[in-house]
PDB file of C-alpha atoms in Angstrom:
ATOM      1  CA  UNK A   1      40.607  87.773  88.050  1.00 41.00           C
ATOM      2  CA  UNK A   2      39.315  91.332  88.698  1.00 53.00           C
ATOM      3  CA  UNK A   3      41.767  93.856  88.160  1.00 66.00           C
ATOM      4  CA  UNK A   4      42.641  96.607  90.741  1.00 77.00           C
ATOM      5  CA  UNK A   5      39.729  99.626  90.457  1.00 88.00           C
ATOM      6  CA  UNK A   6      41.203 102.826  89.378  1.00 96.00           C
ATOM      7  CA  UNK A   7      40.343 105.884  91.531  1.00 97.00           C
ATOM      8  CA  UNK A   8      38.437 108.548  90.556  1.00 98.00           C
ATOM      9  CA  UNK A   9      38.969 111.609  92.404  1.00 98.00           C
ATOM     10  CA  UNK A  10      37.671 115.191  91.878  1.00 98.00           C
ATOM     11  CA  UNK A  11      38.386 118.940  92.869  1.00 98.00           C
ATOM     12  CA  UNK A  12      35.171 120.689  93.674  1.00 98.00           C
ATOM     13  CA  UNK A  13      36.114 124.476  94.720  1.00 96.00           C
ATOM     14  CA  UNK A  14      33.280 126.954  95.094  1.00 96.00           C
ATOM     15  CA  UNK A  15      33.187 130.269  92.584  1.00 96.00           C
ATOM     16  CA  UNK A  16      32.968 132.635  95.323  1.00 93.00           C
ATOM     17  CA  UNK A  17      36.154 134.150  94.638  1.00 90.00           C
ATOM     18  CA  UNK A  18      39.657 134.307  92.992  1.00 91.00           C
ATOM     19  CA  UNK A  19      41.120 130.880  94.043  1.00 91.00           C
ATOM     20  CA  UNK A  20      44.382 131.189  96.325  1.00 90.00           C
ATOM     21  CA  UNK A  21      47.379 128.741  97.152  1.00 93.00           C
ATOM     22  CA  UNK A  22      45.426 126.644  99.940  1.00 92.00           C
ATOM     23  CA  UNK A  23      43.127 125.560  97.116  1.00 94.00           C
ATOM     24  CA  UNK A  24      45.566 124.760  94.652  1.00 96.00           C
ATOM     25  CA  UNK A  25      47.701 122.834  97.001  1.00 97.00           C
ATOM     26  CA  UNK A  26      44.638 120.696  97.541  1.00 97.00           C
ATOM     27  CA  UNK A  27      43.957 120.587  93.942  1.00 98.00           C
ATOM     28  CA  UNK A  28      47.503 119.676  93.083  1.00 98.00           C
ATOM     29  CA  UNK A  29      47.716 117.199  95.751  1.00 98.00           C
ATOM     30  CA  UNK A  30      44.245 115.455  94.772  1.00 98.00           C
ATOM     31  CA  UNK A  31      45.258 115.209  90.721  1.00 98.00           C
ATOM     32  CA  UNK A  32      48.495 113.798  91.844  1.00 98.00           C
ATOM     33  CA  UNK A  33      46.944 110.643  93.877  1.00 98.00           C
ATOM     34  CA  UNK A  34      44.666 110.223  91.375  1.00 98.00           C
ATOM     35  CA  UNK A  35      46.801 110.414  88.513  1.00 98.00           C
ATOM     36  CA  UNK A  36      50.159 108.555  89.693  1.00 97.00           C
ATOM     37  CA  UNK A  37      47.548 105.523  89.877  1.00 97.00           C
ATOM     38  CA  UNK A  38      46.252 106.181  86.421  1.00 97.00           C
ATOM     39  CA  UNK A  39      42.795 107.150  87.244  1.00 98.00           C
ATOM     40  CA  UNK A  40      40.450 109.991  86.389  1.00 98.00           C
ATOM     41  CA  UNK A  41      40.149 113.284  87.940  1.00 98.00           C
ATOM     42  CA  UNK A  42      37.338 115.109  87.949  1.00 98.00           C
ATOM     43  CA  UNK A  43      35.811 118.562  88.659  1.00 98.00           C
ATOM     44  CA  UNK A  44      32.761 120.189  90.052  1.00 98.00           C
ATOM     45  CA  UNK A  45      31.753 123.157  90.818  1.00 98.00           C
ATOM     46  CA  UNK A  46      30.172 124.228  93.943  1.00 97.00           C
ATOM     47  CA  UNK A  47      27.878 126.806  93.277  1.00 96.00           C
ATOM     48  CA  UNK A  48      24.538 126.115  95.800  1.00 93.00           C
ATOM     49  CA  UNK A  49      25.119 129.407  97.412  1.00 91.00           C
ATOM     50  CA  UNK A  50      22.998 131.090  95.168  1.00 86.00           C
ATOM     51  CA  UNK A  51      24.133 134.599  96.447  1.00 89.00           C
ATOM     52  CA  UNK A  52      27.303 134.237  96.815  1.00 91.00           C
ATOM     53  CA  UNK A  53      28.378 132.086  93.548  1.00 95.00           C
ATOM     54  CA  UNK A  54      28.904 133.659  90.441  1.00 95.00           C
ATOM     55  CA  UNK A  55      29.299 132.388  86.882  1.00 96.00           C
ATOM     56  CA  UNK A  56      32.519 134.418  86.012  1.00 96.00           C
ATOM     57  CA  UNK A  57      34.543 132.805  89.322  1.00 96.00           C
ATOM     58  CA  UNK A  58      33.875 129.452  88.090  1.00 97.00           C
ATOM     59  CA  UNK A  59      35.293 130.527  84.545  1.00 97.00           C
ATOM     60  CA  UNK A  60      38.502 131.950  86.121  1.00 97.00           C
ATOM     61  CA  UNK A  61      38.731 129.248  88.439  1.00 97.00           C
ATOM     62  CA  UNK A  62      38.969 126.649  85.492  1.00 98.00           C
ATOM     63  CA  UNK A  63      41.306 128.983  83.357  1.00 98.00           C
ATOM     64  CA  UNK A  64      43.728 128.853  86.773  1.00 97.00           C
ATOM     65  CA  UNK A  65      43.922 125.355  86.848  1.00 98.00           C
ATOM     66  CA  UNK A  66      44.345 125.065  82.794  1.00 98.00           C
ATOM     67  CA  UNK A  67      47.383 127.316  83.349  1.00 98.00           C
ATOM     68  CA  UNK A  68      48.713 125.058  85.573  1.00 98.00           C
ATOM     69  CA  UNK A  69      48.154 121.579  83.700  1.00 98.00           C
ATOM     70  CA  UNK A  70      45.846 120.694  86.406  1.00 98.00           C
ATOM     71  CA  UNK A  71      43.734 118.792  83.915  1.00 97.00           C
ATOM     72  CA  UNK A  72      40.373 117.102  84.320  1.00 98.00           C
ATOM     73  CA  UNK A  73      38.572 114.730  82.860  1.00 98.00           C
ATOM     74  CA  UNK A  74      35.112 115.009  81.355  1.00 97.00           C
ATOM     75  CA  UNK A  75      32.137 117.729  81.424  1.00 98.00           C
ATOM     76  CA  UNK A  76      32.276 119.906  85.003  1.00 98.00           C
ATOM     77  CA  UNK A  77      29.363 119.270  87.151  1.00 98.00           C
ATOM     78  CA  UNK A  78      27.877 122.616  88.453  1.00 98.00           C
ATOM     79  CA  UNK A  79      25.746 122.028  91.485  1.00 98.00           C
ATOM     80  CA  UNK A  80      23.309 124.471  91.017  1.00 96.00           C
ATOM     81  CA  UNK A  81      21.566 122.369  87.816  1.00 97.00           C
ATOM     82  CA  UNK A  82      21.054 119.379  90.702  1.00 98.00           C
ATOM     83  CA  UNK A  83      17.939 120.649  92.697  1.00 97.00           C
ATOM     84  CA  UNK A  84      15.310 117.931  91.524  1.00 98.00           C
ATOM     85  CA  UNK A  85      18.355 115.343  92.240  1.00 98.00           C
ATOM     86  CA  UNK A  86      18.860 117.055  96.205  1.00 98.00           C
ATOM     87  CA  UNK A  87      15.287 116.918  96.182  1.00 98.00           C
ATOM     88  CA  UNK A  88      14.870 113.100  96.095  1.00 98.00           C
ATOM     89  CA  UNK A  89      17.480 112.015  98.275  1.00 98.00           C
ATOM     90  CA  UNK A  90      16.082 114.889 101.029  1.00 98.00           C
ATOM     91  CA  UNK A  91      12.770 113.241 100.732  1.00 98.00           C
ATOM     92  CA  UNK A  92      14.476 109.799 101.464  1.00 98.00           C
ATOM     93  CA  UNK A  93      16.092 110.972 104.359  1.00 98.00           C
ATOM     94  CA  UNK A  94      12.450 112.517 105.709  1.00 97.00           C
ATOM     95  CA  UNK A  95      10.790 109.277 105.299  1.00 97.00           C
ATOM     96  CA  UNK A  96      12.882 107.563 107.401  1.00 97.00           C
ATOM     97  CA  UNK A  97      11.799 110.109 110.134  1.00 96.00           C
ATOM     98  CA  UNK A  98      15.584 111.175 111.145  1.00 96.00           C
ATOM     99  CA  UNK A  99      14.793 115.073 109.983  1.00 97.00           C
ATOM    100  CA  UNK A 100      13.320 117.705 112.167  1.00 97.00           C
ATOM    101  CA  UNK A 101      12.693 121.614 111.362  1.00 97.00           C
ATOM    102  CA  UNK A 102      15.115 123.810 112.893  1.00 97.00           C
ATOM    103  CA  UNK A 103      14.171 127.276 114.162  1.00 96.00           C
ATOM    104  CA  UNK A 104      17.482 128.510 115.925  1.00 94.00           C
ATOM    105  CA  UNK A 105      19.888 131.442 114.569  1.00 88.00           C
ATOM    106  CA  UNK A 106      23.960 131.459 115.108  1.00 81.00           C
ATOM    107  CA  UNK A 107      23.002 134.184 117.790  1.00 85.00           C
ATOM    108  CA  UNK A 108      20.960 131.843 119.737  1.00 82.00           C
ATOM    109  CA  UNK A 109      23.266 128.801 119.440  1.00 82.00           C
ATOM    110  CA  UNK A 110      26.490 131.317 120.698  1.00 78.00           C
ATOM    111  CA  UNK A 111      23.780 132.422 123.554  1.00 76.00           C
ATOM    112  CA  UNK A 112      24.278 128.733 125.043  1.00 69.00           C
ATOM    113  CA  UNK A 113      27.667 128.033 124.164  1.00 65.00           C
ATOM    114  CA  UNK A 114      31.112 129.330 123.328  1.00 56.00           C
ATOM    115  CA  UNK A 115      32.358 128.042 119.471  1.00 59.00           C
ATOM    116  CA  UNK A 116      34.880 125.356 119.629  1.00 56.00           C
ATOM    117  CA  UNK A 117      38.404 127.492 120.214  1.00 47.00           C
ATOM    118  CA  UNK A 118      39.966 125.758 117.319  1.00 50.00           C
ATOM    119  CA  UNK A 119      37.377 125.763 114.435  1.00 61.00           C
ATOM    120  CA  UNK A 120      34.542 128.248 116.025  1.00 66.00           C
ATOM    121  CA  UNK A 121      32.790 125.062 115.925  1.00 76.00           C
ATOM    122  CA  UNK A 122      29.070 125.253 118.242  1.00 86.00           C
ATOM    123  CA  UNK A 123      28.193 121.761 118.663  1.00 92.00           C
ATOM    124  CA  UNK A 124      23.988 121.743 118.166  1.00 94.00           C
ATOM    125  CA  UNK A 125      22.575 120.938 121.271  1.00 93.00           C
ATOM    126  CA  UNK A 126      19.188 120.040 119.760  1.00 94.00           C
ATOM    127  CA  UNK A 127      17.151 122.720 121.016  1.00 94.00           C
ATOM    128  CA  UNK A 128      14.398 122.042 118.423  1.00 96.00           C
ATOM    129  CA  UNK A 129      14.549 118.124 118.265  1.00 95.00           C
ATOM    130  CA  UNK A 130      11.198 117.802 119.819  1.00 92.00           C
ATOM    131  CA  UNK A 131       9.467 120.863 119.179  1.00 93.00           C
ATOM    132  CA  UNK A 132       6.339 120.617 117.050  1.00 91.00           C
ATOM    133  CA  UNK A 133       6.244 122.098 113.739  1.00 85.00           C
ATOM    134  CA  UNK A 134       5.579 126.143 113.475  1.00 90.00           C
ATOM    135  CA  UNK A 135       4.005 126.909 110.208  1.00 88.00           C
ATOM    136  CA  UNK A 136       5.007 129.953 108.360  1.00 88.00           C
ATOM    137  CA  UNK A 137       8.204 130.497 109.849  1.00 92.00           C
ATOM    138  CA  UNK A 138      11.537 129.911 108.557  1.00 93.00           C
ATOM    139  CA  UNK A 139      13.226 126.695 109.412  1.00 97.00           C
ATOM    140  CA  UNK A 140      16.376 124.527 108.181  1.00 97.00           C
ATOM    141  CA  UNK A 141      16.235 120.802 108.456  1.00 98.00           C
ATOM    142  CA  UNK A 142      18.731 118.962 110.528  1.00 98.00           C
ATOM    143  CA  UNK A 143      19.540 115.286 110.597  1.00 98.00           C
ATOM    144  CA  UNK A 144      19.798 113.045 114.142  1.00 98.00           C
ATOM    145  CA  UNK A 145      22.928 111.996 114.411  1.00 98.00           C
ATOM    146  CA  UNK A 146      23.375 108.851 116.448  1.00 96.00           C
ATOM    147  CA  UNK A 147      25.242 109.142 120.054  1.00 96.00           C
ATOM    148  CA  UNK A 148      28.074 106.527 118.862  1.00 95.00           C
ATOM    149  CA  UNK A 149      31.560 106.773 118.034  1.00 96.00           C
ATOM    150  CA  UNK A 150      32.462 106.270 114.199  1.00 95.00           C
ATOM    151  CA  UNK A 151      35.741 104.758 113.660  1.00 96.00           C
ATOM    152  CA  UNK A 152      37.060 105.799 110.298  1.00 97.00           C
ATOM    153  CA  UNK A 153      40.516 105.543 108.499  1.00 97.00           C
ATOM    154  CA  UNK A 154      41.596 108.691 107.032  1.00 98.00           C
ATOM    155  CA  UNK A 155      44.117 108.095 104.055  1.00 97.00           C
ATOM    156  CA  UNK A 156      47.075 110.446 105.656  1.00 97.00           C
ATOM    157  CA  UNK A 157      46.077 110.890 109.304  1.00 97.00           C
ATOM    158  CA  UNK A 158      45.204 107.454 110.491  1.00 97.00           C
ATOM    159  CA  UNK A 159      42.302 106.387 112.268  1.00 98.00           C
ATOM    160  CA  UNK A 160      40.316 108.714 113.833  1.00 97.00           C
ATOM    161  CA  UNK A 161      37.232 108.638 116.004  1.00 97.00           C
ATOM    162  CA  UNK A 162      34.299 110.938 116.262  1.00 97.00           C
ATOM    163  CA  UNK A 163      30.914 110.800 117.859  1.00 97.00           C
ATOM    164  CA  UNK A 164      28.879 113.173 115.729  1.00 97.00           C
ATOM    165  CA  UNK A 165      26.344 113.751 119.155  1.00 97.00           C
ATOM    166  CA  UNK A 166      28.867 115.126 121.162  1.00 95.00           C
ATOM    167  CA  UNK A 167      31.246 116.148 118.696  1.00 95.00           C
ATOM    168  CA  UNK A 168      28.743 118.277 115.947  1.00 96.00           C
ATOM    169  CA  UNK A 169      25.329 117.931 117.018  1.00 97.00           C
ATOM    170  CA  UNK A 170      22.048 117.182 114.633  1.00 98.00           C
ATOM    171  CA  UNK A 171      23.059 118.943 111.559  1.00 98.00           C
ATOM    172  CA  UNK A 172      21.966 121.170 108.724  1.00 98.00           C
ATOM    173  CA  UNK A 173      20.993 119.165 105.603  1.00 98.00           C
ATOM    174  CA  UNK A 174      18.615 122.465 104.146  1.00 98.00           C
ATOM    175  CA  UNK A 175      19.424 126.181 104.769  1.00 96.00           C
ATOM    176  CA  UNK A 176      16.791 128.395 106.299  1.00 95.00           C
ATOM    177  CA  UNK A 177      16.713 130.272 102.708  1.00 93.00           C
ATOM    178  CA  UNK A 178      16.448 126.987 100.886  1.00 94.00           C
ATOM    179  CA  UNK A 179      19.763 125.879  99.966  1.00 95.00           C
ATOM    180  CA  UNK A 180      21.067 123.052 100.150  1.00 97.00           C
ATOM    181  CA  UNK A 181      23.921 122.341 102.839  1.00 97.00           C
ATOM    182  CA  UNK A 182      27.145 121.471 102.084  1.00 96.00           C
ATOM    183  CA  UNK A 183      26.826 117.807 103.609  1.00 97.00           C
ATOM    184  CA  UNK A 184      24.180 117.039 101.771  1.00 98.00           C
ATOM    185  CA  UNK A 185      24.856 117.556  99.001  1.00 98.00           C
ATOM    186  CA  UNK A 186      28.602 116.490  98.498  1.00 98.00           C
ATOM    187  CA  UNK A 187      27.636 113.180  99.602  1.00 98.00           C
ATOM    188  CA  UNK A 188      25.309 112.852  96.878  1.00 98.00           C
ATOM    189  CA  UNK A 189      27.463 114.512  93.774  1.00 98.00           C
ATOM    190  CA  UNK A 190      30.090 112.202  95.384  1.00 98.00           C
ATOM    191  CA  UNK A 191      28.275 108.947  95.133  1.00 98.00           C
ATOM    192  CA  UNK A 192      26.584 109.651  91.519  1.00 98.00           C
ATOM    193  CA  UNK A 193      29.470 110.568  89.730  1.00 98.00           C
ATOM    194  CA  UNK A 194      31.316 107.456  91.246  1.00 98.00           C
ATOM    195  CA  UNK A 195      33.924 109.470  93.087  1.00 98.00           C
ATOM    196  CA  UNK A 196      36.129 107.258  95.024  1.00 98.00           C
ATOM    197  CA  UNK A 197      38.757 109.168  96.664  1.00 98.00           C
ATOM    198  CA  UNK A 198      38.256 112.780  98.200  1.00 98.00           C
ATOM    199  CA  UNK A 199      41.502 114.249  98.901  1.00 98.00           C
ATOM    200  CA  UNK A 200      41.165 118.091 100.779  1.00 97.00           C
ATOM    201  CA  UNK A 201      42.369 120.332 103.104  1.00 96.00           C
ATOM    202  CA  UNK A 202      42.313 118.340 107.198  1.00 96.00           C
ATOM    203  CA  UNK A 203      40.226 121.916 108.336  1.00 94.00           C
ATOM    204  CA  UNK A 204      37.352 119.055 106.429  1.00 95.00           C
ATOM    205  CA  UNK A 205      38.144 116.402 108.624  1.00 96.00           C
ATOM    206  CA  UNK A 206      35.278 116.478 110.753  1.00 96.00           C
ATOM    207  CA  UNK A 207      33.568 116.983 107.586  1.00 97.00           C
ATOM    208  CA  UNK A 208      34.039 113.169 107.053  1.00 98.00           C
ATOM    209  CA  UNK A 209      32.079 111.260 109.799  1.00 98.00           C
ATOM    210  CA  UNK A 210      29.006 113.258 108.646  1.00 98.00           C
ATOM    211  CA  UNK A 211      29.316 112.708 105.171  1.00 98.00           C
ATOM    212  CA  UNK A 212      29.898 108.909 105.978  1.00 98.00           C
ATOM    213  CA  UNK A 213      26.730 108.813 108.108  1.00 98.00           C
ATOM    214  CA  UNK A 214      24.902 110.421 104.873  1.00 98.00           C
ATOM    215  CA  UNK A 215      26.106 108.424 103.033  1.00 98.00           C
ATOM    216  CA  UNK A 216      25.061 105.249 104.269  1.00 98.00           C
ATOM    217  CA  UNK A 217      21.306 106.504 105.090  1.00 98.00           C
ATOM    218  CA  UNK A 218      21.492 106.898 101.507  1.00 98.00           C
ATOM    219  CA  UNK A 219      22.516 103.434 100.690  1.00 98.00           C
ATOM    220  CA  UNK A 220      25.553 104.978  98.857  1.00 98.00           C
ATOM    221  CA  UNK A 221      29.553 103.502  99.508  1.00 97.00           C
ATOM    222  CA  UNK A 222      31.275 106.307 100.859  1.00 96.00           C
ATOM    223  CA  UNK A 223      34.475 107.578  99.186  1.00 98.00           C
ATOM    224  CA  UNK A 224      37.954 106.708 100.470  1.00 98.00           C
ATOM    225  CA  UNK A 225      39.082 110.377 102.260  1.00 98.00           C
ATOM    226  CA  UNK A 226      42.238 111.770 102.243  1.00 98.00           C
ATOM    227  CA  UNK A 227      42.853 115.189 104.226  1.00 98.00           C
ATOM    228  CA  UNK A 228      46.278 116.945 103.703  1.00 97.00           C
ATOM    229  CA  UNK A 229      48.211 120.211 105.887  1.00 96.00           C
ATOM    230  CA  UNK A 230      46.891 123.471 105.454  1.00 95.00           C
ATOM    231  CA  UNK A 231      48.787 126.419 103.565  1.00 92.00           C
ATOM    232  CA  UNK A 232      48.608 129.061 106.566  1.00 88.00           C
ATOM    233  CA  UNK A 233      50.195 133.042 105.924  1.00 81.00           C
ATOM    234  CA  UNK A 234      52.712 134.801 107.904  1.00 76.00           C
ATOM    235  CA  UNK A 235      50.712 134.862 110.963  1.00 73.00           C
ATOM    236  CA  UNK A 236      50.064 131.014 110.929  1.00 76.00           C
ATOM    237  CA  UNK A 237      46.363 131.277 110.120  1.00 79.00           C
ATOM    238  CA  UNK A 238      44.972 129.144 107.113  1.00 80.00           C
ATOM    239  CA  UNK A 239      44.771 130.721 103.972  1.00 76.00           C
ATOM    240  CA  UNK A 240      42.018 132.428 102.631  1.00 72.00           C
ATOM    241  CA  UNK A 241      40.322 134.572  99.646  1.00 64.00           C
ATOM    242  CA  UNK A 242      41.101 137.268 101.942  1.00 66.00           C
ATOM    243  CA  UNK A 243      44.626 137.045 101.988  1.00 63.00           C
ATOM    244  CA  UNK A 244      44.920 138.769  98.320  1.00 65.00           C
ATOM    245  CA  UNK A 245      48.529 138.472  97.625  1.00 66.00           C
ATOM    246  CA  UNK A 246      48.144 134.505  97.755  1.00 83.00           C
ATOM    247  CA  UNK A 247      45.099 135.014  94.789  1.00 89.00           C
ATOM    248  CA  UNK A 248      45.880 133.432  91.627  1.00 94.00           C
ATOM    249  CA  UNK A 249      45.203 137.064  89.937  1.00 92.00           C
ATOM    250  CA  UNK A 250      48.218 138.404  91.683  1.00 92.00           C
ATOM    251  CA  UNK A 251      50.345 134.791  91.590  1.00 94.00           C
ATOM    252  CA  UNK A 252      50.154 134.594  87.646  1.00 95.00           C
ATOM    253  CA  UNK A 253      51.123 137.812  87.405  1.00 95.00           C
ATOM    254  CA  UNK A 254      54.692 137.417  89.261  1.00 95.00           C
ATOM    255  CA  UNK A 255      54.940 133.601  88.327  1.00 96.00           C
ATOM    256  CA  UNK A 256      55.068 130.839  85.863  1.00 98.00           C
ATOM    257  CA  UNK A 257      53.002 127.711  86.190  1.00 98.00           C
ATOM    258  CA  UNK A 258      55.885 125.729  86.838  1.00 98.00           C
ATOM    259  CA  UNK A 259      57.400 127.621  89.482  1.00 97.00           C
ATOM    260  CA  UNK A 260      54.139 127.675  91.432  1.00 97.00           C
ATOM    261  CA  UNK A 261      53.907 124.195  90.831  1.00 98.00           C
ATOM    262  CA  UNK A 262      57.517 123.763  92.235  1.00 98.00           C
ATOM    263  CA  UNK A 263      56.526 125.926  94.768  1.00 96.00           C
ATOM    264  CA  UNK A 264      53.456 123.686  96.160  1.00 97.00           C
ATOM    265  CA  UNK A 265      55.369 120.217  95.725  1.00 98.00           C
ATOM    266  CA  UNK A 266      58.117 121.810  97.775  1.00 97.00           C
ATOM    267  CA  UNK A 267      55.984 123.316 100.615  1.00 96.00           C
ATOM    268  CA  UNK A 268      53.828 119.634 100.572  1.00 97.00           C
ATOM    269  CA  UNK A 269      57.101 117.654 100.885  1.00 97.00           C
ATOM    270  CA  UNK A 270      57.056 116.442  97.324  1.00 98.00           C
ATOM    271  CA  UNK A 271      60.793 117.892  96.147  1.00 98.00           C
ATOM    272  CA  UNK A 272      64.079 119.146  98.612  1.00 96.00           C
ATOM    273  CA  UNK A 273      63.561 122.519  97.262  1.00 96.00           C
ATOM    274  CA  UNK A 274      61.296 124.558  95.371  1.00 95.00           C
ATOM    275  CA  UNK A 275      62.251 124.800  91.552  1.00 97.00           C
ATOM    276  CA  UNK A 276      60.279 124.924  88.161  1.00 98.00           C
ATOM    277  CA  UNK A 277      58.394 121.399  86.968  1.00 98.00           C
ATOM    278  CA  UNK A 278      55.338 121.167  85.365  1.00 98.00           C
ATOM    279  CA  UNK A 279      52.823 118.611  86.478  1.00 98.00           C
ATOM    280  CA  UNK A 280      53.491 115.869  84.739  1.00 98.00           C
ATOM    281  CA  UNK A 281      57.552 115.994  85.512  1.00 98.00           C
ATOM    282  CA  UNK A 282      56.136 115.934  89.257  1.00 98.00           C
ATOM    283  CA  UNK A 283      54.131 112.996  88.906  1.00 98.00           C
ATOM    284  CA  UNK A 284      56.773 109.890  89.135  1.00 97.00           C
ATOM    285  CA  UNK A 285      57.744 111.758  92.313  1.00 97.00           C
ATOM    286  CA  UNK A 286      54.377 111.953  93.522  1.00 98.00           C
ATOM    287  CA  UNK A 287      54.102 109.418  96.974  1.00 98.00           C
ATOM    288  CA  UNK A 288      51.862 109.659 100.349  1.00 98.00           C
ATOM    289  CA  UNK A 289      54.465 108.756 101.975  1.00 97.00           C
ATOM    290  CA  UNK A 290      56.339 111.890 101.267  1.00 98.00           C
ATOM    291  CA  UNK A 291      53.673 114.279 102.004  1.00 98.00           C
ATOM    292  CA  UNK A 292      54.224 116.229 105.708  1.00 97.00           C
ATOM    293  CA  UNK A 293      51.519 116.065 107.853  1.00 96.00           C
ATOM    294  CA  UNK A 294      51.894 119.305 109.797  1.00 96.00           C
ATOM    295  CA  UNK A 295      50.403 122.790 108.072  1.00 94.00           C
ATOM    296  CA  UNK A 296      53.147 124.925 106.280  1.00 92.00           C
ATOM    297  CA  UNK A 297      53.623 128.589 107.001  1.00 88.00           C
ATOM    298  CA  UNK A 298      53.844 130.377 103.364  1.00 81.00           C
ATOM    299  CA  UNK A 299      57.033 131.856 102.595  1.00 64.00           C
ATOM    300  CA  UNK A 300      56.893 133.847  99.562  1.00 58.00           C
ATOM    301  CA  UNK A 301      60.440 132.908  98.079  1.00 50.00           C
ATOM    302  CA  UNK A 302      58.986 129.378  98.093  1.00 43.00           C
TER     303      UNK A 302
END
């Protein structure tokens, strides 16, 4: 008899700045479902923007979740040490002829269309599906998407349905300068470290149905997702690196791990109020069931 399969889940922020609250409400929320089930949590590091990652982000970034006994198991994987590994799975996903160059700027997709109002979402129209190749100039490479709805069950919002034609459009798999995209290569960092649960902020959701389609070009099982509220500020917008008093820099320096921890469980439904506990204490208390599906509004006193 084949026991129940542990879940491996994993935090992957990106060093472009001082972490704030939002991301360590996903991270908390993420080592807690992985942990209350007894399985491994692991980290990587999202560095492919090679302009705007830097080395000494990802080393504060790990000291903040040290501090607050956000623990993870085995070596980090840093993203930028993967190119030959993007590499082959790109060239997989060219042979089977669903890749096309892709001349168009932001300026020229916002010339056609107004962003989506919620998410300043532009849904690709495929402008330069069918266009033959143009040698010397600067392209990305987008993936056909098929004009279908995918029915997927996310693990907090329920089922959800997306057609990724009408929805997002062909989309970027390889940057103009050479990076690789974000869909890409999650999907593939995902699948080869055996990640089996992705738990992040529900501004991803959309996220999912592309990553799924990746996925199983790529012959890979797709990871069991898991999108939570946001943490918005005063003014009910999501939180950001720009919203400096929320920055870990200026949090550790007016709290203790435990009462940001109490904080976070509090604010995602976890405990009545907010009061001191370290991780561990919050585990046994740790339950989907209890976390609130609507965003929170920061308060400062918690």
């Amino acid at each position: 008899m084949t026991g129940k399969q542990l879940p491996i889940g994993r935090f992957a922020p990106s060093p472009t700045g001082r972490m704030h609250l939002g991301n360590m409400f996903s991270a908390l929320l993420s080592w807690l479902s992985a942990r209350s089930e007894g399985g491994q949590w692991l980290l990587r590091i999202e560095d492919i923007d090679p302009v705007r990652s830097h080395a000494e982000y990802a080393r504060l970034l790990m000291d903040d979740l040290q501090w607050l006994g956000l623990s993870w198991d085995g070596t980090p994987v840093y993203q930028h040490e993967r190119d030959d590994i993007y590499t082959y799975y790109f060239n997989k996903l060219k042979e089977q002829g669903l890749t096309y160059p892709c001349y168009c700027t932001r300026a020229d997709l916002l010339a056609t269309q107004a962003p989506h109002e919620s998410d300043g979402r532009v849904v690709y129209p495929g402008t330069c599906r069918h266009l033959p190749p143009q040698p010397g100039r600067a392209a990305a490479t987008r993936l056909i998407v098929p004009d279908k709805e995918l029915i997927f069950t996310d693990g907090h919002y329920g089922e959800q349905r997306v057609n990724l034609a009408q929805q997002v459009g062909d989309f970027i798999i390889r940057r103009k300068d050479g990076a690789w995209a974000y869909q890409l290569a999650v999907v593939i960092d995902d699948a080869l470290m055996g990640v089996t649960e992705v738990v992040r902020g529900r501004d991803l959701l959309l996220s999912s149905p592309q990553q799924m389609y990746v996925a199983g070009l790529l012959h890979f099982s797709a990871p069991r997702f898991i999108h939570v509220p946001l943490l918005c500020n005063g003014a009910g917008q999501r939180l950001s690196k720009r919203d400096r008093s929320m920055g870990m820099d200026q949090l550790r320096q007016r709290y203790s791990p435990s009462e940001i921890i109490g904080m976070l469980a509090h604010a995602a439904g976890l405990l009545p109020e907010a009061m001191p506990i370290t991780t561990e204490e919050l585990l046994p208390r740790f339950a989907w069931s209890k976390v609130r599906r609507e965003d929170v509004r920061w308060e400062e006193d918690g």
